[in-house]
Short mmCIF file of C-alpha atoms and ligand atoms in Angstrom, two decimals:
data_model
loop_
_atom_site.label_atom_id
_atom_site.label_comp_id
_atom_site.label_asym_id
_atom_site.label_seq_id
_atom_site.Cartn_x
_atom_site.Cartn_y
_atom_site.Cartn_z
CA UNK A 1 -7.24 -7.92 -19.00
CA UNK A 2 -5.02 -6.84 -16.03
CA UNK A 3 -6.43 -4.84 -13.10
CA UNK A 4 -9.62 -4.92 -15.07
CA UNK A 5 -11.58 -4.09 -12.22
CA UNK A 6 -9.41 -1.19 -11.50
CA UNK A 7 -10.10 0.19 -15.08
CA UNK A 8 -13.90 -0.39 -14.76
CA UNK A 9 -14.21 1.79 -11.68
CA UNK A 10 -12.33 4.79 -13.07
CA UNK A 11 -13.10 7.31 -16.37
CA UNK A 12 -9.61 7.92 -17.20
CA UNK A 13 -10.83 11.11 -19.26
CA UNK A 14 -11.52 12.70 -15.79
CA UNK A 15 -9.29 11.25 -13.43
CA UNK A 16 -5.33 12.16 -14.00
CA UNK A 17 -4.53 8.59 -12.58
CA UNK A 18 -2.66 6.24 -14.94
CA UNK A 19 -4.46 4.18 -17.27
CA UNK A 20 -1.45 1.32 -16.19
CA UNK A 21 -0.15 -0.26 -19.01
CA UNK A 22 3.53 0.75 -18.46
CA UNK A 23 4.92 -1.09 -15.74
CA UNK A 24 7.30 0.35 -12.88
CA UNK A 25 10.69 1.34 -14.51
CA UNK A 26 13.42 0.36 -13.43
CA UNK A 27 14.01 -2.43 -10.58
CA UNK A 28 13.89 -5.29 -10.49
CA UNK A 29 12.96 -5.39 -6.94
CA UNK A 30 9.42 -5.93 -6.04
CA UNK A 31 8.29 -2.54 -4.92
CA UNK A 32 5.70 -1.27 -2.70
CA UNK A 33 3.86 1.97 -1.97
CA UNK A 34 1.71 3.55 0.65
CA UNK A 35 -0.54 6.29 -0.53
CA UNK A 36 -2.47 8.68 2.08
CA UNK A 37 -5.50 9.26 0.78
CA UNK A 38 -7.99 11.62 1.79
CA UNK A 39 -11.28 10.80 0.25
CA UNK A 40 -14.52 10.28 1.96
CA UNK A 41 -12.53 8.82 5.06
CA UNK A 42 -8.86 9.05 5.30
CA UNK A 43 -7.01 5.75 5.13
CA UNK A 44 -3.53 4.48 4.11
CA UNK A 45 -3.53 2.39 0.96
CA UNK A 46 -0.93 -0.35 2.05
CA UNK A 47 0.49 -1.82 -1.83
CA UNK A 48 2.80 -4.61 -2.72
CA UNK A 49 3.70 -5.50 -6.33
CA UNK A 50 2.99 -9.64 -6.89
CA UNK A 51 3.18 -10.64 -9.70
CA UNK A 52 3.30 -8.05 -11.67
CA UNK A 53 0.06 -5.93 -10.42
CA UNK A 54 0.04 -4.28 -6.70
CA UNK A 55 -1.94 -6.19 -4.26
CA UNK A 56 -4.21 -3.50 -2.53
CA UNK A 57 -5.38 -2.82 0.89
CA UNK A 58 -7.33 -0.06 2.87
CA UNK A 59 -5.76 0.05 6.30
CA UNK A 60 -7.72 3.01 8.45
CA UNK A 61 -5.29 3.33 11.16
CA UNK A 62 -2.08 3.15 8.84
CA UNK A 63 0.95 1.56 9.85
CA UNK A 64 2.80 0.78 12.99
CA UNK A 65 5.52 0.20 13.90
CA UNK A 66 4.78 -1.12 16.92
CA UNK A 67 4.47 -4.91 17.01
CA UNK A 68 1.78 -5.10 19.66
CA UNK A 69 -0.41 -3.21 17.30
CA UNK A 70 -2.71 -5.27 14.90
CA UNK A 71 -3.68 -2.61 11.70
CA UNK A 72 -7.16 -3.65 10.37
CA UNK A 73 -5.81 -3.83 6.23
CA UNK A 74 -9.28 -4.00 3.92
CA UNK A 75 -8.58 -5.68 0.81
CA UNK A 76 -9.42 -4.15 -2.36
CA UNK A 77 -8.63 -3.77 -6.28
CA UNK A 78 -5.31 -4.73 -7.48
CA UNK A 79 -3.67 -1.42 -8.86
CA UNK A 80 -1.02 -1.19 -12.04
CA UNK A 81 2.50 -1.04 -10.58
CA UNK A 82 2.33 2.83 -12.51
CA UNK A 83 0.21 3.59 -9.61
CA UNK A 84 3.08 3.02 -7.29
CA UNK A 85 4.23 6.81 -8.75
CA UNK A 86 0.42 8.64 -8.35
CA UNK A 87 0.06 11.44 -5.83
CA UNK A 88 -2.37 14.35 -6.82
CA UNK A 89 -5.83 15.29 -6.59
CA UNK A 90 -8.94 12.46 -8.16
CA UNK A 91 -12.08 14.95 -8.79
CA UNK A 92 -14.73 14.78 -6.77
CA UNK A 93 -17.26 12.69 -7.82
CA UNK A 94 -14.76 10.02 -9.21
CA UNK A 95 -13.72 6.61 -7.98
CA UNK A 96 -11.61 7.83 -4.52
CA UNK A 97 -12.46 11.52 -5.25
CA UNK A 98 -9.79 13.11 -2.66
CA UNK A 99 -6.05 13.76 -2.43
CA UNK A 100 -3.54 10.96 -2.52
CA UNK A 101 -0.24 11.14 -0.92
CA UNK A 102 2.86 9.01 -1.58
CA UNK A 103 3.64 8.59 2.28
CA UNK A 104 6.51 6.17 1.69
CA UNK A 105 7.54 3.70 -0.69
CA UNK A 106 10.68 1.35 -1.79
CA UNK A 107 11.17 -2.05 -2.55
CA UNK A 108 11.15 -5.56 -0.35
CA UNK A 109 12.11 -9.18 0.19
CA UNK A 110 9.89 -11.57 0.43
CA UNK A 111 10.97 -13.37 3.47
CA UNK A 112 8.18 -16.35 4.27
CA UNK A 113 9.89 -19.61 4.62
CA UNK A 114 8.38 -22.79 5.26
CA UNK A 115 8.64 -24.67 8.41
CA UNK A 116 11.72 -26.28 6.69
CA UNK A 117 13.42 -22.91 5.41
CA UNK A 118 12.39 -23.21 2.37
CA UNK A 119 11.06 -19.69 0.37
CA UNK A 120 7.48 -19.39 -0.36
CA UNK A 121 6.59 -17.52 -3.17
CA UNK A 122 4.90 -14.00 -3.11
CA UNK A 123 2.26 -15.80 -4.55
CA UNK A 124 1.64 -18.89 -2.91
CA UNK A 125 2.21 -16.54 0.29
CA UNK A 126 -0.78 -14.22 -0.94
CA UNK A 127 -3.01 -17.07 -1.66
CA UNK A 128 -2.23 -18.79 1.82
CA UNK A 129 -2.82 -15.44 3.65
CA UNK A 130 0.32 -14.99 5.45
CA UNK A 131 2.88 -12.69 3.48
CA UNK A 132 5.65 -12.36 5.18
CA UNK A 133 8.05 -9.27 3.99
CA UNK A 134 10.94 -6.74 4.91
CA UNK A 135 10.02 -3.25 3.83
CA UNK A 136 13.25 -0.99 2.51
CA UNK A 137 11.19 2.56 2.54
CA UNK A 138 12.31 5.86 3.34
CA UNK A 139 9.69 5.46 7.07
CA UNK A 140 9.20 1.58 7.40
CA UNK A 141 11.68 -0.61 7.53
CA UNK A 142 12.14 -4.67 8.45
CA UNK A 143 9.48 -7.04 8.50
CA UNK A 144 5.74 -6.84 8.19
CA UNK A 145 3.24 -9.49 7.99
CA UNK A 146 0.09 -9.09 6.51
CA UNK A 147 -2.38 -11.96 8.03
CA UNK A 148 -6.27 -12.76 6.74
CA UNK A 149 -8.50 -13.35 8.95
CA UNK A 150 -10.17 -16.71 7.82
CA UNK A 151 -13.49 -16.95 10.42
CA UNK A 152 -15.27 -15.13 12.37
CA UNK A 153 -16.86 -11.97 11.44
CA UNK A 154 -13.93 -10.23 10.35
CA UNK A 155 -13.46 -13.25 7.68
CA UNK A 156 -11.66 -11.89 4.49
CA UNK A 157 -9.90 -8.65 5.72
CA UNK A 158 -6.00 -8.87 6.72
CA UNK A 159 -4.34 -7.31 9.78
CA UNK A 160 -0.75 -5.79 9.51
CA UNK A 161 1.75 -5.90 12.17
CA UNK A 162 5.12 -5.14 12.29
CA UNK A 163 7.44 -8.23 13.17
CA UNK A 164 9.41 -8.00 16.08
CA UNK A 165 13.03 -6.67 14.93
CA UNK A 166 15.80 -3.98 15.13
CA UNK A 167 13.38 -1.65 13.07
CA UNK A 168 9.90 -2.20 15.37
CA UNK A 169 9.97 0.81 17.72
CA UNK A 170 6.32 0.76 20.29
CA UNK A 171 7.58 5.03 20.77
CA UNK A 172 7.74 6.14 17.13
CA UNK A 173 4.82 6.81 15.29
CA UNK A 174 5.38 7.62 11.88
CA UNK A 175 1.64 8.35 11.05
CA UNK A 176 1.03 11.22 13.52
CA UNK A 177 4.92 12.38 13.23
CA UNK A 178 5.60 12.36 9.92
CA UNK A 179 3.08 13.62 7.44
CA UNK A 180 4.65 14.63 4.25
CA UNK A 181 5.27 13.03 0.70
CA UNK A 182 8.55 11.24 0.02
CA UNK A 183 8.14 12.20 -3.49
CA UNK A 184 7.46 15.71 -3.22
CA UNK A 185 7.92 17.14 0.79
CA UNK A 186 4.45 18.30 0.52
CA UNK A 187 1.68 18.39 3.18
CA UNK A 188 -1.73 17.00 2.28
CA UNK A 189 -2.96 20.74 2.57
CA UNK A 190 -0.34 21.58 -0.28
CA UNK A 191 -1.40 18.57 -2.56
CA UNK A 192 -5.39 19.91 -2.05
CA UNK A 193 -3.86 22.92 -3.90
CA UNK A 194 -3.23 21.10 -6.90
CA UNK A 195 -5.80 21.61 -9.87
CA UNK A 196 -7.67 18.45 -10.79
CA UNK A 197 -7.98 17.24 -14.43
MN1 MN B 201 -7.83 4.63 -1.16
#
């Protein structure tokens, strides 16, 4: 079963998050989300759709767009591409109890070449631990990688950093400066409002 482990953690008859067995629409772009979400700790959940699920991580901080900043990015459950579209409240008590914000979202290119420019696949790039990808979003834009730590005691979670291009900017700081949904305009505070199922 896809995102299995996704389903097991949720009861879909009291959570208004999708069940995910419709896909994404229309692109044909890979697309990517990140939600703000405001549940026991507040965190930005950094998604990218591979193969046909979204590849998950936690990433406390958020993004940068500074390339001199390393983002700690926790991995955790792939998510139905549906999810890409979720904002709204998860009842307390659930799986991620807490609001969830689309922050921004859009599609990419996968843009990891090997050493002979040659593509890598999305894939093979996830399973290596270096994806390599140009964000088209309404706040991020150009290239991000997305790195996994393989020793030390941070083994197994990823760092993001923004690549060093005409889109990284060290004085913007999209996190702090700009707060609301691309989907809706509303603030966090005007999500809360929102009855949950
Ligand atoms: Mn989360």
């Amino acid at each position: 079963m896809r995102n299995k482990e996704y389903k097991e953690k949720r009861d879909f008859s009291k959570t208004n998050e999708p069940f995910g067995d419709k896909g994404k629409g229309k692109t044909n772009e890979p697309i990517f989300v990140i939600q703000k979400h405001d549940a026991s700790h507040l965190h930005y959940d950094f998604r990218i759709e591979i193969d046909g699920t979204l590849k998950s991580w936690s990433v406390p901080k958020g993004p940068s767009t500074d390339p001199h900043e390393k983002r700690l990015a926790v991995p955790t459950e792939d998510h139905p591409l549906e999810y890409a579209d979720f904002e709204g409240m998860i009842p307390e008590g659930q799986y991620g109890g807490g609001t969830v914000m689309i922050w921004d979202r859009g599609t990419f290119d996968n843009i990891a070449e090997d050493e002979k420019g040659k593509p890598i696949s999305l894939k093979k790039s996830y399973e290596n631990g270096t994806v390599e990808i140009y964000l088209k979003g309404e706040k991020l834009k150009g290239g991000y990688a997305l790195i996994k730590m393989k020793s030390g005691n941070m083994e197994g979670n990823w760092l993001l950093i923004k690549m060093d291009d005409d889109k990284a900017d060290a004085r913007r700081n999209p996190v702090n400066t700009e707060t609301k949904s691309v989907k809706t305009g509303r603030s966090l505070e005007e999500i809360k409002k929102e009855k949950p199922k």
